[in-house]
Amino acid sequence: MSEIEYVVNGTRRAVRAGDDDLLLDVLREQVGSTSAREGCGVGACGACTVLVGGHSVSSCLARAVRYDGAEIQTADGLPPDHPIVAAFVQTGAMQCGYCIPGFVLMADELLRENPRPTKEQIVAHLEGNICRCGTYAEIIAAVELAAERMAATR
Amino acid sequence: MTELLDKGSAPAESPAEAAMPFSVGRREPRRDGEAKVRGTLSYVADLPVPAAAAVGITRSTRPHARIVGIDASAALAVAGVEAVVTGADLHAALGDRMYTGPAFNDQPPLAVDKVRYVGEPVAAVVALDVATARAAADLVVVDYAELEPVHDVQAAIDGVAYVHDELRPSAVFGDLKHLAGISGTNVNYEYNLVDGDVDKAMAGAATTAQGDFWAPPTHHVPIELPCTNAWIEGETLVLLTTTQTPSYCRQAVADMLDLPLNRVRVRTGPLGGSFGAKMYDRLEPLAAALAWTLRRAVRIRATREEAFVLTSRHGVQVISSMGADADGNIVASRADVRYETGAFADVGPRITAKSGMVAAGPYRVHDVHVRSRCIYTNKPSAGPFRGFGVPQVTWSHESLVDELARSHGEDPAAFRRRNLLREGDIAPVGTPMHSADFVGCLDAVTAAIGWDRPLERPDGRYARGRGVAVGVKAVLTPTISNAVLQLNQDGSATLLISTVDMGQGSDTIMPQIVAEVLGLPADAVRVVNADTDVTPYDTITAGSRSTYHTGNAVRLVAEKMRDRLLELAAAQTSSGRNRLSLVPGGVQNGRTGEITPISDVLHRHFGARGTTLTEQANFGTAWEPYDKATGRSEKVTEHWFAGAVAVQLLVDRATGRLTIEHLASAGDVGRAINPTMVEQQLSGGAIMGLGHAVFDEMVFDQGQLVNGTLLDYQLPSVRDMPHEITSVIVESPHRTGPFGAKGVGETTLIPVAPAVANAVRDAVGVRITRLPLTPERVLDAMTEAGVDL
């Protein structure tokens, strides 16, 4: 067991992790961030996505100890009035909702790198995430709306 | 490439909105929208539970074998392992009560004596943490004596071996009693639909079409994994579990443990998708048996690999034919339907009957014979899946009808339009049609993709085609719903129902029904998560039944509450009861126009703040059981679902790959309580159906699932979306639906696969009868047919 520290959504959190422990489990069980979720355990569905230093990571594949000192963003750390959150809510981009936080963080990563993505660029960035309810059209509309609003306030 | 969801011809508000301006028909946003987006909504695995042991499961490595011995010593020697439990241990504690299942008591939580599929639980390792439990489960050594495996329905029918020694019907479905004790068969149920003389009609037909169709087993893959917690609280066993069927689970566990219903409590949370995967007996019997026999809180979390073998959609073979007369009227329909139900019947016998009764299609055809069988094999158990077996028979009849139309020399949409059932027509199963606008759905989807516009058919690498298909399904009948409504003194309301919101939006639309009746804002009504200690009995959240059944119970309870409130208000004033009405804001006096807030009426009545006024209502439906010999009934169902899908696509002649240019779906929902939720069900069902057309397939090799991970099992991603998606709401109000409404959860999944295959037929001239339409399969069919690549 190692004593390590993350900065989760801006707050320092001391956690304990063994060599085989997963970032996903430590975030859920010790930090209390349950917006990251297991969907496949093999990095193929995106439900466990978190941002580390702004970059998306499949936390179900990530060893917890590797991220000592890292800045970690989870979807529950985004404020309700965050433009991406607001855009997803407004376009109704959710059904069961289980996968949506992963899409939100992928959208956050995309819009930081590319504030005005084309539809094809949005598709390319989100294609590793699975929504079994089939809410893709609404999700794309949400990302476009968020990009538009963020550009307008920039 | 994906286009923004095109609302098609769906109006911004439901057409009847002007008449019912308040809440029903409005696009209310999802109640839990922001919590879903930020991930703060708690699903079952996120909810607090007492400190629990983790469970690792040792699974069978053989499809069919006697268990000779189990050596758990190495597992028990691992630090942190508390116990290893086997099927024999459970049988010693519970006897034959350990066998559960909705149709047959054939499903042990842990295998006893023999295993029936690769992946069947054989031993449960209970340990302090999940990593230890799973690692120790691998150390349990099981000694098997192999039995002849039954790998497919033909081997099962031929009786190469028997998966179960005898049939053991459960007490759930009384009509299966006569099957008790039957041995020497793998067929656990057979349904026959017989009307007229199909042989004679087929012989006299001017054109016929026939085929041998196959829809493979598939998996639901809700992204939320199954999770069941069980613990003892006082004298009560509590389950907190991912289930669509809390009331069923309570009964099943009470039966297994021989407890009265009031000592079993089943709680659920919102589900992260389910589609039929999380219902009846999944992890609950094992969790309950372990918690009860070990007197220990346990938590079972399935991995994705384990979830794949917990249940599946039936693989189905349909050998079928249809005939039409010289005028193009369908005159004969025949189908031999074989549902591969795997190791346990689950609800397969119900699927076999419910799908068999619509296997002739939604057409005016009088000479019909359907033989539909539910067949055990040594594979993971198949159970309910969005569509309840109907997509597999629709795959057959909508492919055949297309061929009939072509043989007759008529446009496939026009041919269907002439033959489709209309209001008042008697379906082949003997029940009249009402509120099932097939023609309206067909017209909506063909209009959406521009069916009547000339199709540009390019030469060269890409061939373009269009296809259409129609689907029919009967709602589960008979079923029961209850609703309890608490009107709080402050004017807010708490709705207690056992409907589970798994993405369909019941927590949003049920409040709209209450709000409509009581004149409350929809967000003043909150739904309580299903909890059998708190929320009343409800058959199941499945089969698209909740909007109609639970919706009616909710409408009734709201109406009782309205009447009660008006009585209280009348008693508080000199006004007569008939002068008062509920309007937004409170009780209005028709004479003075004065509005008294609900909070004032209740405060005056109780003389205290914080009080609650409670009402309850029940709604159930009845049916006329089908005749054993003919399979027919004058009322086999409470109502029908009607849907249609049209597709325009490109076939890559070089690779066989399909590109969907436009996918249009329509469903007759009676009345849309919330058009946004309805459209998401229409488009979501169609997209899942598209997966079944081109991707979804569980691949088995000698009984072993070989693609049971999300690296191997392909699901539609955002990359696979059609260039254009159109969802059209068709409303032909149901005479007894709540505000005319019916369900919509399955309607558009049903016709997608044949619509895609019909478009491929249109594009390159080949008829493919096996799903999914993978590039290899399309290329093979083109090569075989000698189509120029």
Tab-separated table of N, CA, C and O in Angstrom, chain B residues 7-91:
chain	number	residue	atom	x	y	z
B	7	LYS	N	-36.602	15.885	-36.449
B	7	LYS	CA	-37.864	15.564	-35.789
B	7	LYS	C	-38.921	15.103	-36.792
B	7	LYS	O	-40.036	14.814	-36.416
B	8	GLY	N	-38.535	15.064	-38.065
B	8	GLY	CA	-39.455	14.561	-39.074
B	8	GLY	C	-40.762	15.327	-39.049
B	8	GLY	O	-40.785	16.538	-38.880
B	9	SER	N	-41.836	14.605	-39.181
B	9	SER	CA	-43.119	15.279	-39.215
B	9	SER	C	-43.708	15.433	-37.810
B	9	SER	O	-44.838	15.841	-37.655
B	10	ALA	N	-42.913	15.060	-36.775
B	10	ALA	CA	-43.445	15.204	-35.418
B	10	ALA	C	-43.623	16.684	-35.099
B	10	ALA	O	-42.739	17.482	-35.320
B	11	PRO	N	-44.791	17.052	-34.608
B	11	PRO	CA	-45.025	18.456	-34.287
B	11	PRO	C	-44.246	18.862	-33.039
B	11	PRO	O	-43.805	18.023	-32.274
B	12	ALA	N	-44.081	20.150	-32.844
B	12	ALA	CA	-43.347	20.627	-31.678
B	12	ALA	C	-44.048	20.212	-30.395
B	12	ALA	O	-43.422	19.885	-29.416
B	13	GLU	N	-45.330	20.210	-30.407
B	13	GLU	CA	-46.102	19.701	-29.273
B	13	GLU	C	-47.078	18.687	-29.832
B	13	GLU	O	-47.407	18.693	-31.005
B	14	SER	N	-47.539	17.806	-28.972
B	14	SER	CA	-48.491	16.810	-29.393
B	14	SER	C	-49.741	17.515	-29.939
B	14	SER	O	-50.131	18.563	-29.435
B	15	PRO	N	-50.368	16.955	-30.980
B	15	PRO	CA	-51.495	17.657	-31.616
B	15	PRO	C	-52.619	18.020	-30.651
B	15	PRO	O	-53.246	19.068	-30.792
B	16	ALA	N	-52.858	17.153	-29.687
B	16	ALA	CA	-53.962	17.416	-28.763
B	16	ALA	C	-53.567	18.413	-27.677
B	16	ALA	O	-54.315	18.654	-26.746
B	17	GLU	N	-52.366	18.977	-27.820
B	17	GLU	CA	-51.850	19.833	-26.770
B	17	GLU	C	-52.767	21.008	-26.467
B	17	GLU	O	-52.909	21.411	-25.317
B	18	ALA	N	-53.383	21.541	-27.497
B	18	ALA	CA	-54.248	22.699	-27.282
B	18	ALA	C	-55.404	22.360	-26.341
B	18	ALA	O	-55.790	23.159	-25.498
B	19	ALA	N	-55.910	21.113	-26.483
B	19	ALA	CA	-57.028	20.710	-25.638
B	19	ALA	C	-56.569	20.404	-24.213
B	19	ALA	O	-57.306	20.567	-23.271
B	20	MET	N	-55.359	19.936	-24.070
B	20	MET	CA	-54.823	19.540	-22.771
B	20	MET	C	-53.552	20.352	-22.535
B	20	MET	O	-52.448	19.873	-22.700
B	21	PRO	N	-53.703	21.626	-22.252
B	21	PRO	CA	-52.536	22.504	-22.304
B	21	PRO	C	-51.581	22.334	-21.133
B	21	PRO	O	-50.514	22.902	-21.144
B	22	PHE	N	-51.969	21.567	-20.146
B	22	PHE	CA	-51.239	21.712	-18.911
B	22	PHE	C	-49.936	20.932	-18.840
B	22	PHE	O	-48.861	21.503	-18.804
B	23	SER	N	-49.995	19.608	-18.848
B	23	SER	CA	-48.758	18.855	-18.660
B	23	SER	C	-48.619	17.681	-19.622
B	23	SER	O	-47.553	17.451	-20.163
B	24	VAL	N	-49.719	16.953	-19.829
B	24	VAL	CA	-49.655	15.821	-20.752
B	24	VAL	C	-49.476	16.343	-22.176
B	24	VAL	O	-50.197	17.244	-22.603
B	25	GLY	N	-48.510	15.782	-22.900
B	25	GLY	CA	-48.224	16.236	-24.257
B	25	GLY	C	-47.107	17.258	-24.323
B	25	GLY	O	-46.685	17.630	-25.403
B	26	ARG	N	-46.634	17.695	-23.187
B	26	ARG	CA	-45.561	18.703	-23.175
B	26	ARG	C	-44.194	18.035	-23.150
B	26	ARG	O	-44.016	16.967	-22.596
B	27	ARG	N	-43.234	18.763	-23.712
B	27	ARG	CA	-41.855	18.284	-23.710
B	27	ARG	C	-41.176	18.663	-22.400
B	27	ARG	O	-40.244	19.473	-22.393
B	28	GLU	N	-41.649	18.094	-21.308
B	28	GLU	CA	-41.005	18.350	-20.022
B	28	GLU	C	-39.584	17.774	-20.069
B	28	GLU	O	-39.392	16.650	-20.537
B	29	PRO	N	-38.599	18.524	-19.555
B	29	PRO	CA	-37.243	17.939	-19.522
B	29	PRO	C	-37.174	16.792	-18.506
B	29	PRO	O	-37.982	16.730	-17.576
B	30	ARG	N	-36.232	15.885	-18.735
B	30	ARG	CA	-36.041	14.780	-17.799
B	30	ARG	C	-35.785	15.305	-16.390
B	30	ARG	O	-34.976	16.222	-16.202
B	31	ARG	N	-36.423	14.689	-15.418
B	31	ARG	CA	-36.316	15.156	-14.034
B	31	ARG	C	-34.896	15.113	-13.514
B	31	ARG	O	-34.478	15.927	-12.710
B	32	ASP	N	-34.161	14.096	-13.942
B	32	ASP	CA	-32.834	13.876	-13.388
B	32	ASP	C	-31.750	14.246	-14.399
B	32	ASP	O	-30.639	13.753	-14.338
B	33	GLY	N	-32.074	15.146	-15.324
B	33	GLY	CA	-31.165	15.451	-16.423
B	33	GLY	C	-29.790	15.932	-15.967
B	33	GLY	O	-28.767	15.388	-16.367
B	34	GLU	N	-29.774	16.951	-15.119
B	34	GLU	CA	-28.471	17.484	-14.714
B	34	GLU	C	-27.681	16.449	-13.906
B	34	GLU	O	-26.467	16.319	-14.039
B	35	ALA	N	-28.376	15.701	-13.049
B	35	ALA	CA	-27.689	14.679	-12.244
B	35	ALA	C	-27.100	13.593	-13.144
B	35	ALA	O	-26.041	13.031	-12.855
B	36	LYS	N	-27.783	13.308	-14.242
B	36	LYS	CA	-27.239	12.318	-15.173
B	36	LYS	C	-26.024	12.870	-15.910
B	36	LYS	O	-25.060	12.161	-16.150
B	37	VAL	N	-26.087	14.137	-16.280
B	37	VAL	CA	-24.988	14.726	-17.042
B	37	VAL	C	-23.731	14.856	-16.178
B	37	VAL	O	-22.625	14.556	-16.621
B	38	ARG	N	-23.876	15.268	-14.940
B	38	ARG	CA	-22.715	15.431	-14.057
B	38	ARG	C	-22.356	14.135	-13.338
B	38	ARG	O	-21.354	14.065	-12.637
B	39	GLY	N	-23.205	13.137	-13.489
B	39	GLY	CA	-22.885	11.844	-12.873
B	39	GLY	C	-23.143	11.792	-11.382
B	39	GLY	O	-22.615	10.926	-10.681
B	40	THR	N	-23.969	12.700	-10.887
B	40	THR	CA	-24.262	12.682	-9.454
B	40	THR	C	-25.469	11.819	-9.117
B	40	THR	O	-25.761	11.594	-7.948
B	41	LEU	N	-26.177	11.336	-10.143
B	41	LEU	CA	-27.287	10.415	-9.889
B	41	LEU	C	-26.700	9.092	-9.384
B	41	LEU	O	-25.757	8.573	-9.957
B	42	SER	N	-27.285	8.570	-8.317
B	42	SER	CA	-26.752	7.331	-7.741
B	42	SER	C	-27.452	6.124	-8.334
B	42	SER	O	-28.669	5.980	-8.225
B	43	TYR	N	-26.667	5.245	-8.971
B	43	TYR	CA	-27.170	3.948	-9.418
B	43	TYR	C	-26.905	2.958	-8.281
B	43	TYR	O	-26.311	3.313	-7.257
B	44	VAL	N	-27.353	1.712	-8.462
B	44	VAL	CA	-27.303	0.757	-7.345
B	44	VAL	C	-25.895	0.610	-6.770
B	44	VAL	O	-25.703	0.608	-5.553
B	45	ALA	N	-24.886	0.513	-7.651
B	45	ALA	CA	-23.523	0.298	-7.147
B	45	ALA	C	-22.971	1.527	-6.439
B	45	ALA	O	-21.927	1.457	-5.798
B	46	ASP	N	-23.660	2.671	-6.566
B	46	ASP	CA	-23.189	3.902	-5.937
B	46	ASP	C	-23.825	4.126	-4.565
B	46	ASP	O	-23.416	5.027	-3.837
B	47	LEU	N	-24.860	3.350	-4.253
B	47	LEU	CA	-25.614	3.606	-3.021
B	47	LEU	C	-24.931	2.949	-1.829
B	47	LEU	O	-24.326	1.883	-1.957
B	48	PRO	N	-25.026	3.593	-0.657
B	48	PRO	CA	-24.384	3.006	0.524
B	48	PRO	C	-25.084	1.727	0.962
B	48	PRO	O	-26.313	1.630	0.905
B	49	VAL	N	-24.276	0.751	1.381
B	49	VAL	CA	-24.815	-0.513	1.907
B	49	VAL	C	-23.985	-0.890	3.134
B	49	VAL	O	-22.871	-0.396	3.303
B	50	PRO	N	-24.517	-1.787	3.987
B	50	PRO	CA	-23.712	-2.246	5.118
B	50	PRO	C	-22.431	-2.917	4.612
B	50	PRO	O	-22.404	-3.446	3.500
B	51	ALA	N	-21.380	-2.886	5.440
B	51	ALA	CA	-20.110	-3.523	5.057
B	51	ALA	C	-20.401	-4.942	4.604
B	51	ALA	O	-21.005	-5.730	5.332
B	52	ALA	N	-20.001	-5.256	3.382
B	52	ALA	CA	-20.401	-6.531	2.794
B	52	ALA	C	-19.187	-7.297	2.305
B	52	ALA	O	-18.177	-6.706	1.897
B	53	ALA	N	-19.299	-8.621	2.342
B	53	ALA	CA	-18.271	-9.462	1.740
B	53	ALA	C	-18.455	-9.447	0.226
B	53	ALA	O	-19.572	-9.314	-0.275
B	54	ALA	N	-17.340	-9.605	-0.476
B	54	ALA	CA	-17.403	-9.690	-1.938
B	54	ALA	C	-17.540	-11.157	-2.345
B	54	ALA	O	-17.185	-12.052	-1.580
B	55	VAL	N	-18.080	-11.368	-3.534
B	55	VAL	CA	-18.304	-12.723	-4.017
B	55	VAL	C	-17.582	-12.921	-5.348
B	55	VAL	O	-17.747	-12.124	-6.269
B	56	GLY	N	-16.779	-13.963	-5.394
B	56	GLY	CA	-16.166	-14.377	-6.659
B	56	GLY	C	-16.802	-15.695	-7.066
B	56	GLY	O	-17.166	-16.504	-6.209
B	57	ILE	N	-16.978	-15.889	-8.348
B	57	ILE	CA	-17.732	-17.061	-8.791
B	57	ILE	C	-16.862	-17.973	-9.649
B	57	ILE	O	-16.237	-17.536	-10.621
B	58	THR	N	-16.826	-19.242	-9.253
B	58	THR	CA	-16.170	-20.270	-10.050
B	58	THR	C	-17.186	-20.748	-11.076
B	58	THR	O	-18.311	-21.114	-10.710
B	59	ARG	N	-16.796	-20.724	-12.343
B	59	ARG	CA	-17.771	-21.023	-13.402
B	59	ARG	C	-17.399	-22.282	-14.164
B	59	ARG	O	-16.226	-22.615	-14.303
B	60	SER	N	-18.426	-22.920	-14.667
B	60	SER	CA	-18.226	-24.155	-15.418
B	60	SER	C	-17.380	-23.912	-16.659
B	60	SER	O	-17.567	-22.934	-17.374
B	61	THR	N	-16.483	-24.847	-16.911
B	61	THR	CA	-15.684	-24.806	-18.135
B	61	THR	C	-16.209	-25.811	-19.158
B	61	THR	O	-15.609	-26.021	-20.195
B	62	ARG	N	-17.334	-26.470	-18.816
B	62	ARG	CA	-17.898	-27.504	-19.691
B	62	ARG	C	-19.331	-27.124	-20.057
B	62	ARG	O	-20.063	-26.591	-19.213
B	63	PRO	N	-19.750	-27.434	-21.283
B	63	PRO	CA	-21.140	-27.124	-21.641
B	63	PRO	C	-22.150	-28.069	-20.994
B	63	PRO	O	-23.289	-27.676	-20.739
B	64	HIS	N	-21.751	-29.306	-20.750
B	64	HIS	CA	-22.697	-30.286	-20.209
B	64	HIS	C	-21.871	-31.359	-19.517
B	64	HIS	O	-21.136	-32.096	-20.177
B	65	ALA	N	-21.964	-31.446	-18.210
B	65	ALA	CA	-21.124	-32.410	-17.490
B	65	ALA	C	-21.680	-32.664	-16.098
B	65	ALA	O	-22.321	-31.796	-15.506
B	66	ARG	N	-21.428	-33.878	-15.609
B	66	ARG	CA	-21.712	-34.188	-14.196
B	66	ARG	C	-20.602	-33.585	-13.345
B	66	ARG	O	-19.430	-33.632	-13.728
B	67	ILE	N	-20.990	-33.042	-12.199
B	67	ILE	CA	-19.981	-32.574	-11.252
B	67	ILE	C	-19.597	-33.776	-10.388
B	67	ILE	O	-20.424	-34.320	-9.652
B	68	VAL	N	-18.338	-34.219	-10.513
B	68	VAL	CA	-17.884	-35.398	-9.761
B	68	VAL	C	-17.381	-34.971	-8.388
B	68	VAL	O	-17.602	-35.636	-7.387
B	69	GLY	N	-16.697	-33.857	-8.330
B	69	GLY	CA	-16.189	-33.385	-7.042
B	69	GLY	C	-15.738	-31.950	-7.132
B	69	GLY	O	-15.439	-31.437	-8.217
B	70	ILE	N	-15.743	-31.269	-5.999
B	70	ILE	CA	-15.276	-29.883	-5.931
B	70	ILE	C	-14.264	-29.795	-4.792
B	70	ILE	O	-14.584	-30.149	-3.654
B	71	ASP	N	-13.066	-29.338	-5.115
B	71	ASP	CA	-12.025	-29.199	-4.090
B	71	ASP	C	-11.773	-27.710	-3.863
B	71	ASP	O	-11.216	-27.031	-4.723
B	72	ALA	N	-12.205	-27.234	-2.712
B	72	ALA	CA	-12.104	-25.801	-2.421
B	72	ALA	C	-10.945	-25.499	-1.486
B	72	ALA	O	-10.790	-24.362	-1.037
B	73	SER	N	-10.108	-26.487	-1.182
B	73	SER	CA	-9.108	-26.284	-0.133
B	73	SER	C	-8.124	-25.159	-0.462
B	73	SER	O	-7.774	-24.360	0.402
B	74	ALA	N	-7.694	-25.107	-1.722
B	74	ALA	CA	-6.728	-24.056	-2.074
B	74	ALA	C	-7.360	-22.669	-1.944
B	74	ALA	O	-6.718	-21.717	-1.493
B	75	ALA	N	-8.625	-22.563	-2.336
B	75	ALA	CA	-9.318	-21.267	-2.228
B	75	ALA	C	-9.498	-20.876	-0.763
B	75	ALA	O	-9.281	-19.722	-0.374
B	76	LEU	N	-9.857	-21.858	0.050
B	76	LEU	CA	-10.087	-21.570	1.476
B	76	LEU	C	-8.799	-21.182	2.196
B	76	LEU	O	-8.835	-20.516	3.233
B	77	ALA	N	-7.655	-21.581	1.634
B	77	ALA	CA	-6.375	-21.274	2.285
B	77	ALA	C	-5.923	-19.835	2.019
B	77	ALA	O	-4.982	-19.354	2.633
B	78	VAL	N	-6.609	-19.156	1.091
B	78	VAL	CA	-6.206	-17.782	0.753
B	78	VAL	C	-6.629	-16.824	1.866
B	78	VAL	O	-7.776	-16.881	2.335
B	79	ALA	N	-5.697	-15.971	2.282
B	79	ALA	CA	-6.015	-14.993	3.330
B	79	ALA	C	-7.155	-14.097	2.866
B	79	ALA	O	-7.120	-13.584	1.741
B	80	GLY	N	-8.154	-13.929	3.701
B	80	GLY	CA	-9.279	-13.065	3.350
B	80	GLY	C	-10.493	-13.827	2.864
B	80	GLY	O	-11.574	-13.256	2.767
B	81	VAL	N	-10.326	-15.118	2.534
B	81	VAL	CA	-11.473	-15.903	2.099
B	81	VAL	C	-12.246	-16.393	3.325
B	81	VAL	O	-11.672	-16.989	4.235
B	82	GLU	N	-13.541	-16.107	3.343
B	82	GLU	CA	-14.371	-16.490	4.493
B	82	GLU	C	-15.065	-17.822	4.280
B	82	GLU	O	-15.263	-18.585	5.217
B	83	ALA	N	-15.492	-18.079	3.057
B	83	ALA	CA	-16.260	-19.303	2.807
B	83	ALA	C	-16.260	-19.607	1.320
B	83	ALA	O	-16.119	-18.709	0.482
B	84	VAL	N	-16.415	-20.890	1.014
B	84	VAL	CA	-16.684	-21.313	-0.360
B	84	VAL	C	-17.987	-22.110	-0.313
B	84	VAL	O	-18.101	-23.073	0.449
B	85	VAL	N	-18.948	-21.680	-1.075
B	85	VAL	CA	-20.278	-22.296	-1.043
B	85	VAL	C	-20.520	-22.977	-2.387
B	85	VAL	O	-20.237	-22.395	-3.440
B	86	THR	N	-21.045	-24.195	-2.348
B	86	THR	CA	-21.356	-24.931	-3.582
B	86	THR	C	-22.874	-25.140	-3.701
B	86	THR	O	-23.621	-24.901	-2.741
B	87	GLY	N	-23.282	-25.625	-4.861
B	87	GLY	CA	-24.692	-25.939	-5.069
B	87	GLY	C	-25.178	-26.993	-4.088
B	87	GLY	O	-26.321	-26.930	-3.606
B	88	ALA	N	-24.316	-27.952	-3.778
B	88	ALA	CA	-24.704	-28.999	-2.815
B	88	ALA	C	-24.962	-28.384	-1.440
B	88	ALA	O	-25.902	-28.785	-0.739
B	89	ASP	N	-24.147	-27.388	-1.062
B	89	ASP	CA	-24.367	-26.703	0.229
B	89	ASP	C	-25.734	-26.021	0.235
B	89	ASP	O	-26.479	-26.101	1.228
B	90	LEU	N	-26.050	-25.352	-0.851
B	90	LEU	CA	-27.339	-24.646	-0.901
B	90	LEU	C	-28.493	-25.654	-0.909
B	90	LEU	O	-29.532	-25.413	-0.297
B	91	HIS	N	-28.284	-26.757	-1.612
B	91	HIS	CA	-29.357	-27.758	-1.648
B	91	HIS	C	-29.591	-28.350	-0.263
B	91	HIS	O	-30.731	-28.591	0.143
